[in-house]
Short mmCIF file of C-alpha atoms in Angstrom, two decimals:
data_model
loop_
_atom_site.label_atom_id
_atom_site.label_comp_id
_atom_site.label_asym_id
_atom_site.label_seq_id
_atom_site.Cartn_x
_atom_site.Cartn_y
_atom_site.Cartn_z
CA GLY A 1 93.00 108.91 92.87
CA SER A 2 91.03 110.45 95.55
CA GLY A 3 92.69 111.59 98.54
CA VAL A 4 89.64 109.48 100.40
CA GLY A 5 90.58 106.36 98.41
CA ILE A 6 94.19 106.59 98.90
CA ALA A 7 93.63 107.01 102.60
CA ALA A 8 91.35 103.95 102.61
CA ILE A 9 94.32 101.94 100.88
CA GLN A 10 96.61 103.28 103.57
CA ILE A 11 94.06 102.41 106.32
CA ALA A 12 93.32 98.69 104.94
CA LYS A 13 97.24 98.01 104.93
CA LEU A 14 97.79 99.24 108.39
CA LEU A 15 95.24 97.01 109.65
CA GLY A 16 96.60 94.14 107.94
CA GLY A 17 93.95 93.82 105.19
CA ASP A 18 94.28 93.54 101.37
CA ALA A 19 93.29 96.54 99.41
CA TRP A 20 91.24 95.73 96.26
CA ILE A 21 90.34 98.91 94.04
CA THR A 22 88.64 99.73 91.11
CA ALA A 23 89.56 102.60 88.61
CA GLY A 24 88.67 103.61 84.87
CA SER A 25 92.10 103.52 83.41
CA ALA A 26 95.24 101.55 83.45
CA ASP A 27 96.91 104.45 84.64
CA LYS A 28 94.96 105.05 87.70
CA CYS A 29 95.24 101.22 88.44
CA ASP A 30 99.06 101.47 88.25
CA ARG A 31 98.93 104.50 90.58
CA ALA A 32 96.81 102.53 93.08
CA ALA A 33 99.27 99.72 92.88
CA GLU A 34 102.08 102.24 93.61
CA LEU A 35 100.53 103.39 96.65
CA GLY A 36 100.06 99.99 97.92
CA ALA A 37 96.82 98.41 96.41
CA ASP A 38 97.14 94.71 96.23
CA VAL A 39 94.73 94.25 93.32
CA ALA A 40 93.60 96.97 91.09
CA ILE A 41 90.62 96.21 88.71
CA ASN A 42 90.10 98.42 85.83
CA TYR A 43 86.20 98.33 85.92
CA ARG A 44 85.76 99.49 82.23
CA GLU A 45 87.65 96.01 81.46
CA GLN A 46 86.49 93.90 84.05
CA ASP A 47 83.59 93.36 86.34
CA PHE A 48 84.53 93.82 90.15
CA ALA A 49 82.24 91.44 91.76
CA GLU A 50 83.11 88.62 89.06
CA ALA A 51 87.13 89.25 89.68
CA ILE A 52 86.52 89.06 93.46
CA ARG A 53 84.36 85.53 93.00
CA ASP A 54 87.16 84.44 90.43
CA ALA A 55 89.86 85.26 92.73
CA THR A 56 88.35 84.13 96.18
CA GLU A 57 86.13 81.43 97.49
CA GLU A 58 84.89 83.57 100.54
CA GLY A 59 84.38 86.78 99.23
CA VAL A 60 85.67 89.97 100.98
CA ASP A 61 84.87 91.21 104.47
CA VAL A 62 84.41 94.99 103.64
CA ILE A 63 83.81 96.97 100.49
CA ARG A 64 84.15 100.66 100.99
CA ASP A 65 82.73 102.84 98.09
CA VAL A 66 84.52 106.38 98.05
CA ILE A 67 82.81 107.83 95.09
CA GLY A 68 80.39 109.90 97.00
CA ALA A 69 77.82 109.79 94.43
CA ASP A 70 74.19 108.30 94.55
#
């Protein structure tokens, strides 16, 4: 993962939040989980928005996109 993504996981955890991440491979999802992500979704296999709707009834409070592209 990117340094910014890793920092986002750590900040979310420090603030008492859950960190849900997306990644493009199982290896990256596993690595994010090792770094503290609560939920890791492979966006090549599952739609992130659909996964959130399925797992929560309220949605999420914050989404942070650290890709950096338009």
